[in-house]
Short mmCIF file of C-alpha atoms and ligand atoms in Angstrom, two decimals:
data_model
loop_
_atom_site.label_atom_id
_atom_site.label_comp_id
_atom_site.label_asym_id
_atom_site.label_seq_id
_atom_site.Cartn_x
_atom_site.Cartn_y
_atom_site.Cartn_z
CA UNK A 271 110.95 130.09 94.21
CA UNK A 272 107.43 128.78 93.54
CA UNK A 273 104.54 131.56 93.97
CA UNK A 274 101.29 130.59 95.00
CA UNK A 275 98.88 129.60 92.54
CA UNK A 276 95.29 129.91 93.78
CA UNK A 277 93.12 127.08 93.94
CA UNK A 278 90.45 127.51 91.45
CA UNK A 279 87.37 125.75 89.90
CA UNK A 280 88.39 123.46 87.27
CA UNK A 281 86.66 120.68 84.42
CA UNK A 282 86.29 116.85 85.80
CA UNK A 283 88.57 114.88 83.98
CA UNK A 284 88.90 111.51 83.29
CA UNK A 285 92.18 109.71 84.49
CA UNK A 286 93.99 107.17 82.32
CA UNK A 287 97.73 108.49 84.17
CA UNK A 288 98.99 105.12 86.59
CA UNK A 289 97.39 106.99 89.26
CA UNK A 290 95.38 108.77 91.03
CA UNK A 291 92.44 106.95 88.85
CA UNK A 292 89.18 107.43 88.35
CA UNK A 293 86.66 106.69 91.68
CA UNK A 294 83.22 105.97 91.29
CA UNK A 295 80.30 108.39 92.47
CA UNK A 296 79.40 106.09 95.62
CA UNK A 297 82.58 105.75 96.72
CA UNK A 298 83.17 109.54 96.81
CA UNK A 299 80.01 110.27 97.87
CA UNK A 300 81.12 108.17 101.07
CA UNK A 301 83.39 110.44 101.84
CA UNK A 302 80.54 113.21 102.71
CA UNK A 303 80.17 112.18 106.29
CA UNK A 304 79.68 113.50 109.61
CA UNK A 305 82.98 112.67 111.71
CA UNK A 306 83.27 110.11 114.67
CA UNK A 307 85.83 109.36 117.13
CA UNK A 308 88.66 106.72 115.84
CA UNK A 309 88.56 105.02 119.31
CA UNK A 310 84.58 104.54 119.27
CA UNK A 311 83.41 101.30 118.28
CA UNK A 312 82.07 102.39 115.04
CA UNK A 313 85.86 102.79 114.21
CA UNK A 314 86.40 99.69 115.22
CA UNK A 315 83.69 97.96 112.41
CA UNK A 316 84.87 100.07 110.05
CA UNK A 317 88.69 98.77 110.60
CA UNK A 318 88.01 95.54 110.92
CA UNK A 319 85.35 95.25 108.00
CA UNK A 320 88.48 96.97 105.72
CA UNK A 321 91.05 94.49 106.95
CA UNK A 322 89.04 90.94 106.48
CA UNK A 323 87.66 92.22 102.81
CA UNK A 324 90.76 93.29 102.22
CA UNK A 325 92.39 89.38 103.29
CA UNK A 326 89.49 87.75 100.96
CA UNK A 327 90.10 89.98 98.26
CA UNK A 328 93.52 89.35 98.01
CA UNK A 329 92.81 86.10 98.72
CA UNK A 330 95.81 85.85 101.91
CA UNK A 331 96.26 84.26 105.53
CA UNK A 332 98.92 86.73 106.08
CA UNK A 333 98.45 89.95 108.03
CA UNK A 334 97.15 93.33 106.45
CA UNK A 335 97.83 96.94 107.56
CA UNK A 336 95.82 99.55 106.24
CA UNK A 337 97.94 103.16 107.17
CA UNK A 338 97.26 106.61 106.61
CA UNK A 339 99.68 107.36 103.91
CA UNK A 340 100.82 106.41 100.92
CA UNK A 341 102.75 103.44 99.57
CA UNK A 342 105.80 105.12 100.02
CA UNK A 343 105.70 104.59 103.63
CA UNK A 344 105.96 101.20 103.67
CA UNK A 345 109.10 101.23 101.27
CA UNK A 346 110.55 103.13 103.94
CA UNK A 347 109.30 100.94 107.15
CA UNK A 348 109.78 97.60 105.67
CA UNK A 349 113.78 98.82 105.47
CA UNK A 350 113.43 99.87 108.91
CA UNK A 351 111.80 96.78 110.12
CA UNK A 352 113.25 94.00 108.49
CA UNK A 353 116.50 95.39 107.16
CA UNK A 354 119.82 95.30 110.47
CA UNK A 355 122.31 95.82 107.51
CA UNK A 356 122.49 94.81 104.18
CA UNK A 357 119.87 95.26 101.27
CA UNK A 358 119.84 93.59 98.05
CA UNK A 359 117.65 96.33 95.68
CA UNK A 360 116.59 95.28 92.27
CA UNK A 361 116.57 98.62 90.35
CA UNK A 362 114.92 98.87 86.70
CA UNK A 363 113.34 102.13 86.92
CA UNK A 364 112.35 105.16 89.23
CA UNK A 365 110.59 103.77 91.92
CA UNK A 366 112.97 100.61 92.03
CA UNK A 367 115.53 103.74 92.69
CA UNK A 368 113.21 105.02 95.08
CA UNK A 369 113.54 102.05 97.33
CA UNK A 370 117.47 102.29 96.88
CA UNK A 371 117.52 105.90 97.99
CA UNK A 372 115.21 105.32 101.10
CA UNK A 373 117.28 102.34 102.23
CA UNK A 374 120.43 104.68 101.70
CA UNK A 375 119.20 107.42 103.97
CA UNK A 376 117.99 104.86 106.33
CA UNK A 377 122.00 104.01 106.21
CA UNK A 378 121.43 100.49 105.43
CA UNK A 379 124.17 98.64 103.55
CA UNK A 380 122.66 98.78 100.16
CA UNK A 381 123.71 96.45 96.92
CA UNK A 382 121.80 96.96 93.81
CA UNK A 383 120.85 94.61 91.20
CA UNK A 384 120.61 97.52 88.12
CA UNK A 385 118.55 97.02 84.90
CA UNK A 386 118.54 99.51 82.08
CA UNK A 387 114.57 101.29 82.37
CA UNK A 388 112.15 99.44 80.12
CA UNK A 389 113.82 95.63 80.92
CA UNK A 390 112.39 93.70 83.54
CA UNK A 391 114.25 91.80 86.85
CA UNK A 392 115.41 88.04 86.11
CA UNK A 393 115.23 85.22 88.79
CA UNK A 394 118.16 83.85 87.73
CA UNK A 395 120.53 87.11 88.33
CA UNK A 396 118.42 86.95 91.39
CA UNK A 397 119.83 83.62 92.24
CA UNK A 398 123.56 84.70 91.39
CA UNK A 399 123.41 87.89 93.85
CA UNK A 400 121.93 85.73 96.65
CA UNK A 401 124.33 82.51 96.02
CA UNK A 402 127.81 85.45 96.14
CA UNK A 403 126.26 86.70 99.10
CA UNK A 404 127.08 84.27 101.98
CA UNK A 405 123.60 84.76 103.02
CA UNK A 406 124.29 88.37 103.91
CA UNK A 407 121.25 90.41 102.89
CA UNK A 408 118.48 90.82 105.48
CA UNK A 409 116.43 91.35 102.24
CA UNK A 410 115.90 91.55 98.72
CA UNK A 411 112.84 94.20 97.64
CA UNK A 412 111.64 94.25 94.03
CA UNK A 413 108.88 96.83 92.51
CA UNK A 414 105.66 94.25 90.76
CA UNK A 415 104.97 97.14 88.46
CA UNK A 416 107.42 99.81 87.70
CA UNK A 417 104.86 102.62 86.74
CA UNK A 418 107.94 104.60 85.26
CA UNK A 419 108.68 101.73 82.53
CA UNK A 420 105.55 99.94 82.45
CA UNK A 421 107.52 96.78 83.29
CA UNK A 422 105.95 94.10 85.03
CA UNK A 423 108.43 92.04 86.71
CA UNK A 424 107.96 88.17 87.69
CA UNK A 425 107.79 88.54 92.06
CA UNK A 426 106.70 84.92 91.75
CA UNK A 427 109.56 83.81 90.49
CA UNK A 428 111.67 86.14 92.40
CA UNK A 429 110.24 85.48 95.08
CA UNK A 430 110.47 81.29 94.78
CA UNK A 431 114.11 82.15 94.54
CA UNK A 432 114.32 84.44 97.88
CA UNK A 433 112.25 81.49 99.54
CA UNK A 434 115.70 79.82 99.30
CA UNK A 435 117.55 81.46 101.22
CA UNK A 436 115.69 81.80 104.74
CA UNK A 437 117.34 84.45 106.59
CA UNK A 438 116.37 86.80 103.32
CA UNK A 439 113.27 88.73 103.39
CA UNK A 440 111.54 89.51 100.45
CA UNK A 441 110.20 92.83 100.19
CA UNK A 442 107.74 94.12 96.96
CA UNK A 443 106.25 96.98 96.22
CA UNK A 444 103.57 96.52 94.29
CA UNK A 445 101.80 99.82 93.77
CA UNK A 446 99.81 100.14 90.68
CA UNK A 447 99.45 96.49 90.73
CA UNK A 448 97.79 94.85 93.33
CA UNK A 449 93.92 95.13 92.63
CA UNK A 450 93.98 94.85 89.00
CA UNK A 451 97.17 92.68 88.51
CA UNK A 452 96.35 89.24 90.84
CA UNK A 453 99.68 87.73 92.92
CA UNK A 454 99.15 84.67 95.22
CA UNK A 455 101.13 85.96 98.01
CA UNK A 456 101.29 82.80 100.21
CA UNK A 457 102.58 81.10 97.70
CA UNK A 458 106.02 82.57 96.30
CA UNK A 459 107.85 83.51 100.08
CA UNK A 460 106.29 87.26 99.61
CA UNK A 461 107.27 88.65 103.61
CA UNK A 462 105.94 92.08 102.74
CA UNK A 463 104.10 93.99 99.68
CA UNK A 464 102.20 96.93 100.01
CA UNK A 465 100.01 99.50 97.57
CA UNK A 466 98.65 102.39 97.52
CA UNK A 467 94.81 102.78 97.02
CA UNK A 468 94.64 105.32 94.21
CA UNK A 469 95.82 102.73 92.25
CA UNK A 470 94.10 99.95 91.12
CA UNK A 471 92.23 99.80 93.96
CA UNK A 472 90.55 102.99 92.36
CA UNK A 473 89.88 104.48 95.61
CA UNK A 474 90.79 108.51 96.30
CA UNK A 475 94.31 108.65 97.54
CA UNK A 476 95.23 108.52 101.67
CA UNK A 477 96.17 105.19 102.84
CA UNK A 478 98.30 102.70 102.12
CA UNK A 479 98.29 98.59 102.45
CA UNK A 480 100.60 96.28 103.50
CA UNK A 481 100.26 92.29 103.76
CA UNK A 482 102.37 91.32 105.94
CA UNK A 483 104.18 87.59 106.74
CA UNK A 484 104.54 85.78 110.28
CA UNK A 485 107.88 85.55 109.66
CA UNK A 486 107.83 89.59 109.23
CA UNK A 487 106.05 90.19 111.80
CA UNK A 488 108.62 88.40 114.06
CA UNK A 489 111.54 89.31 112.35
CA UNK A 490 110.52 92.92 113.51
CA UNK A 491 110.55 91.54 117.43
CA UNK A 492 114.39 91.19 117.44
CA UNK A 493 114.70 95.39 116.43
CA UNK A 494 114.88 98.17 118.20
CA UNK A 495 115.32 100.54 115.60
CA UNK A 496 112.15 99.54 113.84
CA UNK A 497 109.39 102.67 112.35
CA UNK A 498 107.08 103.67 115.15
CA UNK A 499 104.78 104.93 112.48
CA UNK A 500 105.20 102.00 109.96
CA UNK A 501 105.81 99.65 112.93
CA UNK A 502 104.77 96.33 111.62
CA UNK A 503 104.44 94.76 115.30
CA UNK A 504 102.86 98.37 116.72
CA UNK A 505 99.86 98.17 114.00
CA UNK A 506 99.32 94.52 114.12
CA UNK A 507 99.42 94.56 117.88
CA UNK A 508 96.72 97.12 118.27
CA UNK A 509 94.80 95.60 115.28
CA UNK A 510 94.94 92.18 118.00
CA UNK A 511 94.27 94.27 120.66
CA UNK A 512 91.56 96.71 119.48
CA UNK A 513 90.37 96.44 115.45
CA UNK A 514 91.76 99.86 115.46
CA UNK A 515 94.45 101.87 113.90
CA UNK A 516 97.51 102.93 116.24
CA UNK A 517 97.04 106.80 115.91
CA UNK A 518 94.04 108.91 114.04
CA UNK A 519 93.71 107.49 110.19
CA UNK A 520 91.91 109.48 107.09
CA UNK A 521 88.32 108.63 108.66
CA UNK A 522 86.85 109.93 104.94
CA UNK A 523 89.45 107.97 102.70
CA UNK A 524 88.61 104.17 104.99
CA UNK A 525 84.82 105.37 104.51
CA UNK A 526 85.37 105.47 100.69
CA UNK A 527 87.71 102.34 101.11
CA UNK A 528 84.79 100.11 102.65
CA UNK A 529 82.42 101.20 100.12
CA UNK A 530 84.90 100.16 97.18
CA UNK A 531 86.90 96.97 98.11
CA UNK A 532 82.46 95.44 98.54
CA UNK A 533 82.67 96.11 95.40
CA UNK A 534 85.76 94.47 94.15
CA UNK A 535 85.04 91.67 96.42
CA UNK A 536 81.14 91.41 94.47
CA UNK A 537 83.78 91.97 91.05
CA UNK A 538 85.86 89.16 92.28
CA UNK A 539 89.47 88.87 91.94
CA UNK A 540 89.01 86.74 88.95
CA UNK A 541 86.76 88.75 86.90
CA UNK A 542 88.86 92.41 87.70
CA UNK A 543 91.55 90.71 86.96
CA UNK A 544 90.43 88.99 84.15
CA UNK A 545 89.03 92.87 82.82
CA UNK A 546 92.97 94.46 83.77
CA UNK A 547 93.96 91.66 81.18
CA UNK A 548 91.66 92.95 78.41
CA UNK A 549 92.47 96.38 78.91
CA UNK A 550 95.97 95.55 78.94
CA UNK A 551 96.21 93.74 75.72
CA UNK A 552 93.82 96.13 73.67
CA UNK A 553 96.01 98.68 74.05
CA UNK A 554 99.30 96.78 73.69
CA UNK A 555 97.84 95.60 70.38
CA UNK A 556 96.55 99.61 69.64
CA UNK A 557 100.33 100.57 70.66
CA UNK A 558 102.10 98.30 68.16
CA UNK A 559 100.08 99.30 65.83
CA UNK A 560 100.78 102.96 65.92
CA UNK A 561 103.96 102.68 68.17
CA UNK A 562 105.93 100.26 70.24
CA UNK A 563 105.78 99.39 73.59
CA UNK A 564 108.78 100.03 75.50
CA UNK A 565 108.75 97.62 77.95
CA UNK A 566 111.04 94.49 77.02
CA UNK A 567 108.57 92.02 75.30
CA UNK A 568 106.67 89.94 77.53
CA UNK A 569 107.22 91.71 80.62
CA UNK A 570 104.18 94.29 79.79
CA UNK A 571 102.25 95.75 82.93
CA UNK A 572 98.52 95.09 82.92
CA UNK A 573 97.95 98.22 84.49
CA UNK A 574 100.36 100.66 82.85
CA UNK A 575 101.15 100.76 79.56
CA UNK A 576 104.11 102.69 78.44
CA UNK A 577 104.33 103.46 74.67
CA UNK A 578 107.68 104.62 72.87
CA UNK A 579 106.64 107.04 70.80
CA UNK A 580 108.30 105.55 67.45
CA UNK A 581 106.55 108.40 65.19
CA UNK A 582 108.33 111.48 67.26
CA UNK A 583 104.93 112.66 68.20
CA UNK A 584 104.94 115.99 70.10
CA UNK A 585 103.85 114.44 73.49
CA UNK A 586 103.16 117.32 75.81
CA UNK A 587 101.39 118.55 72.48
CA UNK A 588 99.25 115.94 72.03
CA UNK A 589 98.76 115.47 75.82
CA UNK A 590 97.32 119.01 76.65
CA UNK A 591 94.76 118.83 73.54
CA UNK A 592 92.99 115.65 74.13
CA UNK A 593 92.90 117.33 77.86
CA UNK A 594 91.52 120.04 76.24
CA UNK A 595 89.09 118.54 73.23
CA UNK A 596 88.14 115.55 75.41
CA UNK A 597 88.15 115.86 78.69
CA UNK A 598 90.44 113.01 79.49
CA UNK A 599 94.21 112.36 80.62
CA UNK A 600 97.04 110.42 80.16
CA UNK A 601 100.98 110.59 81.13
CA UNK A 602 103.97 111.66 79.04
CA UNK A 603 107.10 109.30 79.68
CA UNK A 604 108.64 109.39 83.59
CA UNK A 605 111.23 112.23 84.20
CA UNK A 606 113.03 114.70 81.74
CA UNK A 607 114.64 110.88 80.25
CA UNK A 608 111.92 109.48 78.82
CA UNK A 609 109.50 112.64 79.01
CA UNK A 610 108.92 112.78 75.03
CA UNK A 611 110.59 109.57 74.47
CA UNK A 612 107.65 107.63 75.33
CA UNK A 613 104.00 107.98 77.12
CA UNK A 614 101.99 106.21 79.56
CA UNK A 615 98.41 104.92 79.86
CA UNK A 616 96.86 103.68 83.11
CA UNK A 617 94.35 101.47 82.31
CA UNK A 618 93.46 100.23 85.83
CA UNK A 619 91.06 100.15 88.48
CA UNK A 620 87.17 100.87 87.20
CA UNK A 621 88.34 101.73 83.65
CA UNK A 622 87.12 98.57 80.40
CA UNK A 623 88.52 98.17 77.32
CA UNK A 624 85.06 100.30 76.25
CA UNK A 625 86.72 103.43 78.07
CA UNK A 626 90.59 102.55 77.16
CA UNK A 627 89.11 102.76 73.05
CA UNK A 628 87.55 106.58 74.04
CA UNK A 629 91.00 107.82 75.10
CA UNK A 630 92.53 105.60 71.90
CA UNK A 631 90.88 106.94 69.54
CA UNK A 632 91.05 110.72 71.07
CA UNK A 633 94.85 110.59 70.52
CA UNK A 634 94.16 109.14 66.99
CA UNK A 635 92.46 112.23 66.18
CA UNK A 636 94.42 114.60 67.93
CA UNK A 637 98.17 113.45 67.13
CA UNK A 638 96.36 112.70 63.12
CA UNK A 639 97.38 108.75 63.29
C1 PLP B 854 105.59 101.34 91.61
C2 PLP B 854 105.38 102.51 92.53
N1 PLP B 854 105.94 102.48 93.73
C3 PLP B 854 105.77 103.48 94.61
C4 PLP B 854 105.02 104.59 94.29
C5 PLP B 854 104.82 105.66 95.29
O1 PLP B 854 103.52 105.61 95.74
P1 PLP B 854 102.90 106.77 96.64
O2 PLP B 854 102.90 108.00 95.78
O3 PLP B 854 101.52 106.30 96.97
O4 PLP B 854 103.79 106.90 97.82
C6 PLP B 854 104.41 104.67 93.03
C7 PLP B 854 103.62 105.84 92.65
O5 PLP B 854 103.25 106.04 91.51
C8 PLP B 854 104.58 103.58 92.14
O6 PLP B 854 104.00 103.61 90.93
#
């Protein structure tokens, strides 16, 4: 039975887990607004403003939804949607299993393509489920960054393999990617991929984003058991119809959202992504030299890294005193598996390499490497 804990006052901390990360000051000072009515124009700038930055920034033609929720919302509507029976799931870690248990409870027909955690999706097995299939599988999903593993898998390729085969959609998540981690979605037969914006987006956590295909879109036309909620047509529609949102959305968090994504888009894609790339090979290079990464060799995130702790470190140890000594915190390995086995370092959104090195060199002193 859990007992209440009361809420109490507690030191800022500085994130480095793969999400929430840190936000900057403006962006939550954004937040501290008086409230106004989601069907009043103002709403409607403010919806539309999102959406369009958001297209530049990710540099698409396709549609975007911007929901009140998080990114597990769209794993679940994009089954509902797109998905009459069968389901080909790529699986190499926990939220890759994540999308195999929601399109199980949504009863879809689901086949999975399994990986051991810590290797990363091939095309080419990709190719050999779809060519057995007879065409069969509505659609094919695949996680961009599995934040469990730190394995970054190649969508592109995937994805110019699903383009193949037109009557398959192709679904990513890419939480804890998109934002820091670039992906030219027109390009590589991407129908659907969504995030969550306390990811690299390094916004405070609330909503969730989804780009969404034509071909989506009217895929979802021939349905009647699609999400109301996570409706592709319903958002779009009203998006058409209004610049609005279909029902109320986190006023604060699309406040704090405006504020930030001017700021990526004055960034550019180039340059964040360019800076996820830095941050993402300083600590690789810290990693091997203390540890190993776990993630099958050159399939490494650029947002997560996830470090097998090769010197039997005491993780939750080491964890709870650079928490304590420093102020700052990272993430033991995903689930009781690979809890001590290995650890995790977000290194995405607003961090540098500058900030990365402070949290590097904490754990150097704390675990004595
Ligand atoms: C790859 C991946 N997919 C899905 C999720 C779930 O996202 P949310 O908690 O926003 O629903 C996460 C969360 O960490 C993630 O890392």
């Amino acid at each position: 039975m859990t007992e209440k804990h009361e809420y109490g006052e507690y030191p800022d901390k500085t994130l480095y887990i793969p999400g929430p990360t840190e936000v900057r000051e403006e962006v939550i000072a954004e937040m501290a607004q008086p409230m106004f009515g989601h069907r009043m124009d103002r709403m409607t700038d403010l919806y539309t403003t999102v959406v369009e930055d958001t297209k530049e920034f990710l540099g698409t033609d396709n549609d975007v939804i911007v929901l009140t929720g998080s990114g597990t919302e769209f794993m679940e509507s994009s089954m509902l949607n797109l998905v009459d029976e069968s389901v080909l799931v790529t699986t190499c870690g926990s939220f890759s299993e994540r999308q195999a248990n929601v399109a199980e409870r949504l009863g879809k027909d689901v086949d999975t393509l399994e990986y051991e955690w810590g290797r990363a999706v091939k095309p080419e097995d990709v190719r050999e489920a779809l060519e057995g299939s007879d065409g069969e599988y509505d659609a094919v999903t695949c996680v961009m960054n599995e934040s469990s593993t730190g394995v970054r898998n190649p969508i592109e390729e995937i994805g110019d393999v699903v383009a193949d085969y037109p009557e398959t959609y192709f679904v990513v998540d890419a939480v804890s990617a998109l934002g820091g981690d670039y992906v030219d979605i027109d390009s590589h037969g991407i129908d659907v991929i969504f995030t969550s914006v306390q990811k690299a987006f390094a916004m405070p956590p609330g909503l969730a984003v989804c780009v969404v295909s034509d071909e989506a879109y009217e895929r979802e036309v021939d349905k009647d058991s699609a999400s109301w909620y996570g409706g592709f047509q319903r958002s779009l529609d009203y998006y058409d119809r209004k610049g609005q949102t279909h029902s109320t959305p986190a006023i604060p968090v699309m406040l704090a959202y405006r504020k930030q994504m001017k700021h990526m888009l004055d960034e550019g894609h180039d340059a964040r992504d360019e800076r996820h790339r830095e941050m993402a090979d300083y600590t690789r290079e810290w990693a091997r030299e203390h540890f190993e990464m776990f993630p099958e060799e050159g399939y490494e995130s650029r947002t997560v890294s996830c470090i097998e702790n090769t010197r039997g470190i005491d993780v939750a140890a080491t964890i709870e005193a650079v928490s304590e000594e420093y102020d700052m915190v990272f993430a033991n390995g995903y689930g009781s598996d690979l809890g001590e086995e290995t650890f995790r370092i977000g290194h995405m959104g607003e961090h540098d390499v500058e900030s990365v090195r402070a949290l590097t060199d904490a754990i150097e002193d704390v675990a004595d490497l």
